[in-house]
Structures are given as structure tokens and as C-alpha cells.
mmCIF file of C-alpha atoms in Angstrom:
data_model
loop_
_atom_site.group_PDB
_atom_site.id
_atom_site.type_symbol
_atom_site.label_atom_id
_atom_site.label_comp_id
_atom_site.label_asym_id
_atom_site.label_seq_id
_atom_site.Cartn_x
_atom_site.Cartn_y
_atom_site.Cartn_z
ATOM 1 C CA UNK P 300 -33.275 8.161 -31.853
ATOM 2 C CA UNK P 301 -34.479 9.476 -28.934
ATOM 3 C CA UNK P 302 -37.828 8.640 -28.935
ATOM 4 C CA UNK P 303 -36.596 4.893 -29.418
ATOM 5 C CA UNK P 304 -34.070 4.848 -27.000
ATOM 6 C CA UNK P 305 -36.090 5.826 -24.772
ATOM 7 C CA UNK P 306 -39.191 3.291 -25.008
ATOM 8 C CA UNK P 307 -39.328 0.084 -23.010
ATOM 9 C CA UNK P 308 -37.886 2.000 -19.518
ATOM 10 C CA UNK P 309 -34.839 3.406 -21.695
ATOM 11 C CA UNK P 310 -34.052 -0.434 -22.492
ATOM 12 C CA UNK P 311 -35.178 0.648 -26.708
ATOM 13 C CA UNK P 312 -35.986 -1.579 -29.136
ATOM 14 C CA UNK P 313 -35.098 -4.497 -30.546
ATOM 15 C CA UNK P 314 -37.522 -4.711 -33.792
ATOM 16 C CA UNK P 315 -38.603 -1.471 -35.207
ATOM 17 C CA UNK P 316 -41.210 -0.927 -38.131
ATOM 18 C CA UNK P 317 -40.822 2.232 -39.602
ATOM 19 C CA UNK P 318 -43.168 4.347 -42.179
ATOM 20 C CA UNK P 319 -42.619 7.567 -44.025
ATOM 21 C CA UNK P 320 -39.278 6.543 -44.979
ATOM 22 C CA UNK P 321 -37.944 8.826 -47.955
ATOM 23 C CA UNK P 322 -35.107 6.060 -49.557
ATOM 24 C CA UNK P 323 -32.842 3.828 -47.812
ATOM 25 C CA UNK P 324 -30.059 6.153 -47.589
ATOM 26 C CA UNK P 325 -32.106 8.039 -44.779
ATOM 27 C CA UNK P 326 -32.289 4.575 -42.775
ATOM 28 C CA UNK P 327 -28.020 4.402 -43.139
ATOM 29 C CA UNK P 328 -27.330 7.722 -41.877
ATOM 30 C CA UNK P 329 -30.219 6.926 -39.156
ATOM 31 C CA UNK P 330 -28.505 3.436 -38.378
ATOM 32 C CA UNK P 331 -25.408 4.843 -37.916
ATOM 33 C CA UNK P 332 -25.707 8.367 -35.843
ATOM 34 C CA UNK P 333 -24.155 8.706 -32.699
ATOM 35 C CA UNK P 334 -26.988 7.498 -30.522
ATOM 36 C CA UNK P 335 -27.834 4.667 -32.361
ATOM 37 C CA UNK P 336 -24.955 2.952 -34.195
ATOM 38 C CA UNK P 337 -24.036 1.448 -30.672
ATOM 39 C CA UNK P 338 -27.386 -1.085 -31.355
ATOM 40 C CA UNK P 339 -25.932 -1.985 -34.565
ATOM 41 C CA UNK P 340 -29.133 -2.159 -36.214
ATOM 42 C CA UNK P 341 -29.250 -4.540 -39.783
ATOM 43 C CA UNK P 342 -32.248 -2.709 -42.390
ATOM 44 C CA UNK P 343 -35.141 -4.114 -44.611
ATOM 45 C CA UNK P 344 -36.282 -2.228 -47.033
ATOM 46 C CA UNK P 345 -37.849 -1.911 -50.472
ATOM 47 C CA UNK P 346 -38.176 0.934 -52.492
ATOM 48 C CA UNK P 347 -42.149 1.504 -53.356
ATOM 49 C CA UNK P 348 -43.785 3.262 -55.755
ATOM 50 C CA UNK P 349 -45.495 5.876 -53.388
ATOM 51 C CA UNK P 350 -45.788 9.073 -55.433
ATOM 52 C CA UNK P 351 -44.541 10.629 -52.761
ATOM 53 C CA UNK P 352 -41.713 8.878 -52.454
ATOM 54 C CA UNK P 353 -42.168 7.417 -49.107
ATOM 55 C CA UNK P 354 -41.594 3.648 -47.891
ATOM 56 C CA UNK P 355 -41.996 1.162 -45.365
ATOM 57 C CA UNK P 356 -38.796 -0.593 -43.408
ATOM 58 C CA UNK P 357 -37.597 -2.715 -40.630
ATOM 59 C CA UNK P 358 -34.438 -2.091 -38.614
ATOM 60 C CA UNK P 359 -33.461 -4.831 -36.184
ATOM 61 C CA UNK P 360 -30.448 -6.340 -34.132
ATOM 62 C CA UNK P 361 -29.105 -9.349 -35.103
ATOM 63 C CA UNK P 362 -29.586 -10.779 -31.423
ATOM 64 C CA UNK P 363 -33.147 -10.227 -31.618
ATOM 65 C CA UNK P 364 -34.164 -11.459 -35.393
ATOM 66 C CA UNK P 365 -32.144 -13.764 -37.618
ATOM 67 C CA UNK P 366 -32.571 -12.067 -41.232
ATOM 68 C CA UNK P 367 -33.852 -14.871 -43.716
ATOM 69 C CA UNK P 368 -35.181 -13.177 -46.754
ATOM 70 C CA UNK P 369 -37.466 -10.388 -47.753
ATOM 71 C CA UNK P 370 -40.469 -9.969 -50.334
ATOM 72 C CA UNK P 371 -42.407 -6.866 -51.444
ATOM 73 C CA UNK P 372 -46.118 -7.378 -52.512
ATOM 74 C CA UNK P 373 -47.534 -4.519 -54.461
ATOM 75 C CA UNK P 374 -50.848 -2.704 -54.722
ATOM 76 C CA UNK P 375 -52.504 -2.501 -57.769
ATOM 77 C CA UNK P 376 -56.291 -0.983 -57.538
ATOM 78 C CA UNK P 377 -58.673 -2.235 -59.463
ATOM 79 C CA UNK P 378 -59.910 0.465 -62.242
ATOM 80 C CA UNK P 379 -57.550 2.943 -60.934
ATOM 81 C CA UNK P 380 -53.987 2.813 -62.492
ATOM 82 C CA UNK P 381 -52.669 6.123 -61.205
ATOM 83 C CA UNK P 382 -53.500 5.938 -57.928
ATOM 84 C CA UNK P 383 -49.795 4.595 -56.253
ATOM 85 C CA UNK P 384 -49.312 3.591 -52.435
ATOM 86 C CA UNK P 385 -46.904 1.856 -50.303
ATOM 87 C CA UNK P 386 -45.934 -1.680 -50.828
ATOM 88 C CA UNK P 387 -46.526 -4.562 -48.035
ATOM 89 C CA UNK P 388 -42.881 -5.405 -46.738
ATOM 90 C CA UNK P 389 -42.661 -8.996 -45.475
ATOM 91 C CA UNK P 390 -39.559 -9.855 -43.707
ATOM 92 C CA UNK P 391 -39.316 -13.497 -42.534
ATOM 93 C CA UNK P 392 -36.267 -14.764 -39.698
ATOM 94 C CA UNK P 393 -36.143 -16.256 -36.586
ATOM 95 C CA UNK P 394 -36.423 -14.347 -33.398
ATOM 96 C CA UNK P 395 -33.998 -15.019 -30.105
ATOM 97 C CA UNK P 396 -35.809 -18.315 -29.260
ATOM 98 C CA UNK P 397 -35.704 -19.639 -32.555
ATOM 99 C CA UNK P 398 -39.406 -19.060 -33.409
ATOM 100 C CA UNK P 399 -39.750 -18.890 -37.558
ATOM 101 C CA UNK P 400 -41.344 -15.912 -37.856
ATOM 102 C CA UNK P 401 -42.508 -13.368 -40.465
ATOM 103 C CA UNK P 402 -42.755 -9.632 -40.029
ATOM 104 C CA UNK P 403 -45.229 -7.939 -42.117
ATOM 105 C CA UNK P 404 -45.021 -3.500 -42.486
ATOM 106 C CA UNK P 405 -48.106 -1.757 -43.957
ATOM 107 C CA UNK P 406 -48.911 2.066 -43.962
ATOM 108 C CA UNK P 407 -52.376 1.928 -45.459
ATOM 109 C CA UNK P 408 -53.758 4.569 -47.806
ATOM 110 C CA UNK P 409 -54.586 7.837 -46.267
ATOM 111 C CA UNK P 410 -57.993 9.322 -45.487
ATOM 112 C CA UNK P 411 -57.403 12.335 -47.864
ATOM 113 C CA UNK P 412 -60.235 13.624 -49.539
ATOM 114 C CA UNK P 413 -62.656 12.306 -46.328
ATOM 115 C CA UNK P 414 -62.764 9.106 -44.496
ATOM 116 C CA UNK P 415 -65.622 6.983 -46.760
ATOM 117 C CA UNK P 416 -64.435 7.498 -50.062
ATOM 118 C CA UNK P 417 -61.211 6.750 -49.024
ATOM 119 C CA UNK P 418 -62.411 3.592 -47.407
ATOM 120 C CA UNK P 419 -62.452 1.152 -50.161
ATOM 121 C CA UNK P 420 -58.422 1.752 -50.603
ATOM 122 C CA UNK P 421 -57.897 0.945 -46.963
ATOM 123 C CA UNK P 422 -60.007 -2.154 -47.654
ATOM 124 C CA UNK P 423 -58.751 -3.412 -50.516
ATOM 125 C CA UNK P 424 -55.161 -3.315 -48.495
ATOM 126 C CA UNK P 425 -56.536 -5.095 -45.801
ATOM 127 C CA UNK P 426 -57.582 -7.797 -47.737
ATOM 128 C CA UNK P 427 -54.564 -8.366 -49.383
ATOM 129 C CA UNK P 428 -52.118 -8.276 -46.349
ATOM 130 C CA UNK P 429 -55.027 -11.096 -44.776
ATOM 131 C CA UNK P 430 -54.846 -13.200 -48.417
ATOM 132 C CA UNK P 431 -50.932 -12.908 -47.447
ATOM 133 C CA UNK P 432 -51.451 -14.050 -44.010
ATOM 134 C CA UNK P 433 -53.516 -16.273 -44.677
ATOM 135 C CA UNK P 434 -50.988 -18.246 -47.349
ATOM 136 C CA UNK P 435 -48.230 -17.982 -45.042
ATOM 137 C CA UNK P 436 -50.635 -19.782 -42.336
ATOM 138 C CA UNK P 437 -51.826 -22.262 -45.003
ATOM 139 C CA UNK P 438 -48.345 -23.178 -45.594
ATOM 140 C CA UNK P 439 -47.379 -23.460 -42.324
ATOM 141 C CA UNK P 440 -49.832 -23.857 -39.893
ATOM 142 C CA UNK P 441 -47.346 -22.930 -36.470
ATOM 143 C CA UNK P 442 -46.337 -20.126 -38.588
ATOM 144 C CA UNK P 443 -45.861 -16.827 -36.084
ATOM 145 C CA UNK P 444 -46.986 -13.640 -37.538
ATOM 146 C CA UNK P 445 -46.230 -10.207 -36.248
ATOM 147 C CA UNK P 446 -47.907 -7.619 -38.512
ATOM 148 C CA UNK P 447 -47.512 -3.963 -38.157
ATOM 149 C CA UNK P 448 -47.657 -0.444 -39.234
ATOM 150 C CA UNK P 449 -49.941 2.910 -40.052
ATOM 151 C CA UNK P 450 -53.501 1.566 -40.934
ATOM 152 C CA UNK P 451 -54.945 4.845 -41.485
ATOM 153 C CA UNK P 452 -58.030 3.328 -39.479
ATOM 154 C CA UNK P 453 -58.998 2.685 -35.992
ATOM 155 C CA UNK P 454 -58.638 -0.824 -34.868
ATOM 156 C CA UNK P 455 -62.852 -1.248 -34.803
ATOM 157 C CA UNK P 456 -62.722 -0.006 -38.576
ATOM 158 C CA UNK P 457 -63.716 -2.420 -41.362
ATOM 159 C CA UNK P 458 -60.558 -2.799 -43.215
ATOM 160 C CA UNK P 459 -58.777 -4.046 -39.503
ATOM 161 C CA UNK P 460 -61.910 -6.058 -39.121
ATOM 162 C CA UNK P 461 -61.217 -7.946 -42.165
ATOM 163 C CA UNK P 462 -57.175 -8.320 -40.713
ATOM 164 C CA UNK P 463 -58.965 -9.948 -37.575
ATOM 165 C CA UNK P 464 -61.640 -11.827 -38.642
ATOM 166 C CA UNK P 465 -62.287 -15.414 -37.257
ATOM 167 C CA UNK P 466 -60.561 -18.018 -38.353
ATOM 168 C CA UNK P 467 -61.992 -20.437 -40.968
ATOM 169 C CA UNK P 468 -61.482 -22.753 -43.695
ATOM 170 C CA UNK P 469 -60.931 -20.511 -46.349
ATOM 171 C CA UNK P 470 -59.002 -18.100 -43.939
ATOM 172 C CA UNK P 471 -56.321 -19.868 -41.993
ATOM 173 C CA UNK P 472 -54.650 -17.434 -40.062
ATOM 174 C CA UNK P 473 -55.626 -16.302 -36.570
ATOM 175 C CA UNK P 474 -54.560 -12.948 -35.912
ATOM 176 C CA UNK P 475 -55.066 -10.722 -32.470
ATOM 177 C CA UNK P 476 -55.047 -6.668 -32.654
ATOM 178 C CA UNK P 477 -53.443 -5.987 -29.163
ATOM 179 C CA UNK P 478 -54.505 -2.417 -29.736
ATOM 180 C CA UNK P 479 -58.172 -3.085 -29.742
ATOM 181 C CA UNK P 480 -58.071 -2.688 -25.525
ATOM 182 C CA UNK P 481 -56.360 0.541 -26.097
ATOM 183 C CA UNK P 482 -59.032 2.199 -28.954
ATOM 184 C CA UNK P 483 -61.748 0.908 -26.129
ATOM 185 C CA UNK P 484 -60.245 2.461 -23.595
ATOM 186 C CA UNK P 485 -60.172 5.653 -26.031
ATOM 187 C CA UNK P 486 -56.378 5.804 -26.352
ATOM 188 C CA UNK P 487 -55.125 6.844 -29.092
ATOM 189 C CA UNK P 488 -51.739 8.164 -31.407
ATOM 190 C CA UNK P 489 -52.877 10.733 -33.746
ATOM 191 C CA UNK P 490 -54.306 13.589 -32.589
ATOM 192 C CA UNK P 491 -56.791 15.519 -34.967
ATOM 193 C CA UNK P 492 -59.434 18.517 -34.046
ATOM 194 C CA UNK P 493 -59.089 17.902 -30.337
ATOM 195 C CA UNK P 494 -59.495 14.122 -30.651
ATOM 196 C CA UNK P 495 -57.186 10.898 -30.277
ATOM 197 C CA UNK P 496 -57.444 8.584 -33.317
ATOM 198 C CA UNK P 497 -55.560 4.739 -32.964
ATOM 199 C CA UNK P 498 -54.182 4.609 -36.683
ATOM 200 C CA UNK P 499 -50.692 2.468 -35.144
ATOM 201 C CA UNK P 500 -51.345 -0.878 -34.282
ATOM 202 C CA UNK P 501 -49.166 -4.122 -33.947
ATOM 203 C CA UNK P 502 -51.118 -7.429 -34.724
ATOM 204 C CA UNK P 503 -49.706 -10.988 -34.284
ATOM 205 C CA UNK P 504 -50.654 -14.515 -34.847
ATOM 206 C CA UNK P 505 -53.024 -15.810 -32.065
ATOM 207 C CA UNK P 506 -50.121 -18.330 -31.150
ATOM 208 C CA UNK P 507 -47.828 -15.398 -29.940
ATOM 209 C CA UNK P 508 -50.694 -15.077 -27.159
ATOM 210 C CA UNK P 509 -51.367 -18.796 -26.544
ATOM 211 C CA UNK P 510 -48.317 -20.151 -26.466
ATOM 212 C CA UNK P 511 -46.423 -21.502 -23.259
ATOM 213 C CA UNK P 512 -43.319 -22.047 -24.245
ATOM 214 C CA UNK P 513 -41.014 -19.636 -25.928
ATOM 215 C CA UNK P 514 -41.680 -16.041 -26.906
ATOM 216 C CA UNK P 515 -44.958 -14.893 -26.405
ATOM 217 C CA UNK P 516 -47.321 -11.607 -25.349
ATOM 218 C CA UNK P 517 -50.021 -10.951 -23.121
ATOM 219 C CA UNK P 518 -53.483 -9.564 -24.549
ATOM 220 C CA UNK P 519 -52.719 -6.759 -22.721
ATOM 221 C CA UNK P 520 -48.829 -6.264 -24.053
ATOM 222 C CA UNK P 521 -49.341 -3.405 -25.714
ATOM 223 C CA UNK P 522 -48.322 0.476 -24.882
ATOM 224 C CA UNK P 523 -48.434 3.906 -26.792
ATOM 225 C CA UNK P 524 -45.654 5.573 -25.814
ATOM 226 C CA UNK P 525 -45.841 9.587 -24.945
ATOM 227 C CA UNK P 526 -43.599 10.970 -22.691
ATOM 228 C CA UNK P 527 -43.512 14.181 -21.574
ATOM 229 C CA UNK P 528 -41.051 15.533 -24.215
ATOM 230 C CA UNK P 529 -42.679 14.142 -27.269
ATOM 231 C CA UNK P 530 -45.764 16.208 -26.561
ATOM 232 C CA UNK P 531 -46.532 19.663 -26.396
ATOM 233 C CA UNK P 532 -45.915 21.897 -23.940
ATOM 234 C CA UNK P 533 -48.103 24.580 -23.606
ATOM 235 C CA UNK P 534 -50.544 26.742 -25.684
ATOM 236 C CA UNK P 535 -53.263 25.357 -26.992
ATOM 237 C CA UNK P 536 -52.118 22.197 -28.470
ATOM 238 C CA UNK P 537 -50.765 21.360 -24.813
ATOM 239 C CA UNK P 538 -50.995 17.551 -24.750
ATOM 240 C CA UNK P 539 -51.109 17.131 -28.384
ATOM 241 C CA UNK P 540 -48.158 15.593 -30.687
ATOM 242 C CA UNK P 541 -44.673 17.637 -30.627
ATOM 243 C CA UNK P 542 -44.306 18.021 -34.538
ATOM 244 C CA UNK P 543 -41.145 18.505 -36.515
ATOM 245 C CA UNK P 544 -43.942 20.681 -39.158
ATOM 246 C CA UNK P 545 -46.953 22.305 -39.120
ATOM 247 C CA UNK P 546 -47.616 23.039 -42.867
ATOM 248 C CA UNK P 547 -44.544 24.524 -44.412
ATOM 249 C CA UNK P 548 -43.313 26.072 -40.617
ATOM 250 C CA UNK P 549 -40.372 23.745 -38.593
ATOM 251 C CA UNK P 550 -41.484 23.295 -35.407
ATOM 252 C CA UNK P 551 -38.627 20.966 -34.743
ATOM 253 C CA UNK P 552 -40.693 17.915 -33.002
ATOM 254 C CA UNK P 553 -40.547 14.213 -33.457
ATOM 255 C CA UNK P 554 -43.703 13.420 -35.276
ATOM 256 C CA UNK P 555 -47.599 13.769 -35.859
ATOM 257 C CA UNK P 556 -48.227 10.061 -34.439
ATOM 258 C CA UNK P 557 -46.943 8.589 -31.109
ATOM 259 C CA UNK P 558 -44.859 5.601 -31.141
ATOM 260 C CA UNK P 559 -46.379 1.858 -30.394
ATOM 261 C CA UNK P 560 -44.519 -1.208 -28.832
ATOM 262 C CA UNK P 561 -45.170 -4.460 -27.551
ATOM 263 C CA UNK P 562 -42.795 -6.274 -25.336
ATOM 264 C CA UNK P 563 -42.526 -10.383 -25.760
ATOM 265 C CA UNK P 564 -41.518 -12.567 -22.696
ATOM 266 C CA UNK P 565 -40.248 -16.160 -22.180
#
């Protein structure tokens, strides 16, 4: 709660994808602490099948997004019926201006066991959220598309590649990582053996960046967000994330990644 009232010079957040969620009830008692229930924040969520237990969500205020309906796509990998990981949450409403929009929530399979033979899991995610994008755009053609989450992968990895790839006959929707300047400018929100990865990215429909009239973003829209208090403090892990665990110890932090935002402007 801190952490997001604080973004966006202490103005918060309107929209908020969330991973690592352990069950819904987590989300209500979230929603409704002291220093958030003020925001009156509405929830999205589907229970997935992660063996771990942990989900994907959306919180957002009822000013900002008009709720229409939700879907859950699963993942099923080919040859490998044991392997379970998070569904793709696709929550579709209107934001302020009236723009009919659908919010998609990912947190891609991890790189456990070493970053290439984890790969193909990663990129058999990405092309499924692009087949979704890509029906939603073939459908509607002015559709508006804001897709986010934990990719696992750097935004000039294959499987967010695939997510961006030109736009074509067979693949209607045109979609613009706005965290592509950031990973070139070697930002990042992970921090791992004394190096910044950019696993958290927002992505939206090229429209969102084109557009005139109505909501839209600049290429340049969007921000990692580490103040001073969600960071370490001295030692030497100064600089790095402020955990709430290393291992099994309670360091009582925030989290392992930094938080990501965009801001949208008339």
C-alpha cells in the first residue's frame, strides 16, 4: 500500500496489475486496509492452477475503468501435462474517456532450472497472449490493448519479440513495449548477482501512442519506480531490492522486483 500510494508523485494508481497473488481473499483484506480502502478499489481475478498456488489480478477504481466482463485463458504445454503455470487474465471495460479497452495480466514461466531450457515455456506463452491479441484486434480493429505483467524475460528476449512483432495479415494487432527505452538504457527491476534484469513491462496497442484524441501515452511514458525506501540501505546489497524474504529469513521489505507504471494523458 505504500509502495502504490506513493507512485505517480503520491497521486497512486488508478489500474493496478498484480502477480504472486496467493487467492482472492488476500486481494479483500488488501482492498480494504486502512491505507487503501479510501480508493475503493473493485478486483479481477481468477483462480489458476499454479502449483504454487499463486495468481494474476487487477484492482481498479471505478472512475478510472468501467468493469465489463472477464475471461481466463489457460496454458496447456504441449507433451508436458504436469508442468502448471499462471493463467492469462483478460479484463475488458472502458476507461474514463470511454475508450473500449481490454486489459491483459501475464506472469510468464520462470527461468528455474537456467534461462534456455526454460525458454520454450516463456515462448509458448508469448505466443498465445499475441494469438489473443491478435483475435481481439481482428475483431475489432480500433480495439485498445493494454497488456501487462512479469515476463520472466527482458524486453529484447524472443518470447517479447514475438508480443511485438510487426504487424501483418495474419497478425493484426500492433503492440508497443514502452519498456524497450528503459532495458536500452540498462534499467532494470530485478536485481540478480549484481545486475539489473527488466522482467516488468507494460505493452499497449500502437493506437494508445498514435492517437490524438482521447487517452493516450508517449513512447517515452514509462517509469520504474524505486524510491529510496523500497531499496536497501546499506551493506552490501545497498541499492538492491528491499525484500520481505531472503530464503526462509523475514527481512520485512516490499518485494524482489520494483514496481512499473505508465501514466495516460488527454
Amino acid at each position: 500500500a505504500q509502495v502504490l500510494n506513493a507512485m505517480n508523485e503520491n497521486k497512486g494508481a488508478d489500474i493496478i496489475g498484480l502477480a504472486e497473488i496467493e487467492n482472492k481473499g488476500v486481494l479483500e483484506a488488501f482492498v480494504n486496509a486502512p491505507a487503501m480502502k479510501a480508493a475503493n478499489y473493485k478486483i479481477a481475478h481468477h483462480d489458476s492452477p499454479d502449483l504454487r498456488g499463486i495468481d494474476v489480478a487487477l484492482l481498479y477504481k471505478e472512475n478510472a475503468f468501467h468493469f465489463k466482463a472477464q475471461k481466463a485463458y489457460p496454458i496447456h504445454f504441449p507433451n508436458d501435462s504436469l508442468t502448471k503455470t499462471r493463467d492469462i487474465l483478460v479484463v475488458n471495460g472502458t476507461l474514463a474517456d470511454g475508450t473500449n479497452t481490454f486489459i491483459i495480466i501475464n506472469h510468464f514461466p520462470s527461468r528455474r532450472g537456467g534461462t534456455e531450457v526454460s525458454e520454450p515455456k516463456r515462448i509458448f506463452v508469448a505466443e498465445r497472449l499475441r494469438n489473443i491479441c491478435d483475435s481481439l484486434s481482428t475483431v475489432d480493429p480500433s480495439v485498445h490493448l493494454i497488456v501487462m505483467g512479469d515476463f520472466n524475460d527482458e524486453p529484447t528476449d524472443k518470447s517479447l519479440n514475438i508480443i511485438t512483432a510487426a504487424k501483418s495479415a495474419s497478425h493484426p494487432a500492433s503492440l508497443v513495449n514502452l519498456f524497450l527505452p528503459l532495458k536500452l538504457a540498462q534499467q532494470g527491476t530485478i536485481y540478480f548477482k549484481g545486475e539489473w534484469s527488466l522482467f516488468d513491462q507494460i505493452i499497449v496497442s500502437e493506437n494508445f501512442t498514435t492517437g490524438t484524441r482521447g487517452l493516450h501515452v508517449t513512447k517515452e511514458a514509462a517509469t520504474i519506480f524505486k524510491p529510496e525506501f523500497v531499496l536497501e540501505q546499506e551493506g552490501k546489497f545497498k541499492g538492491a531490492p528491499f525484500r520481505t524474504y531472503v530464503g526462509p529469513k523475514y527481512m520485512g521489505g516490499y518485494s524482489d522486483h520494483m514496481s512499473v507504471y505508465i501514466v495516460m494523458t488527454k
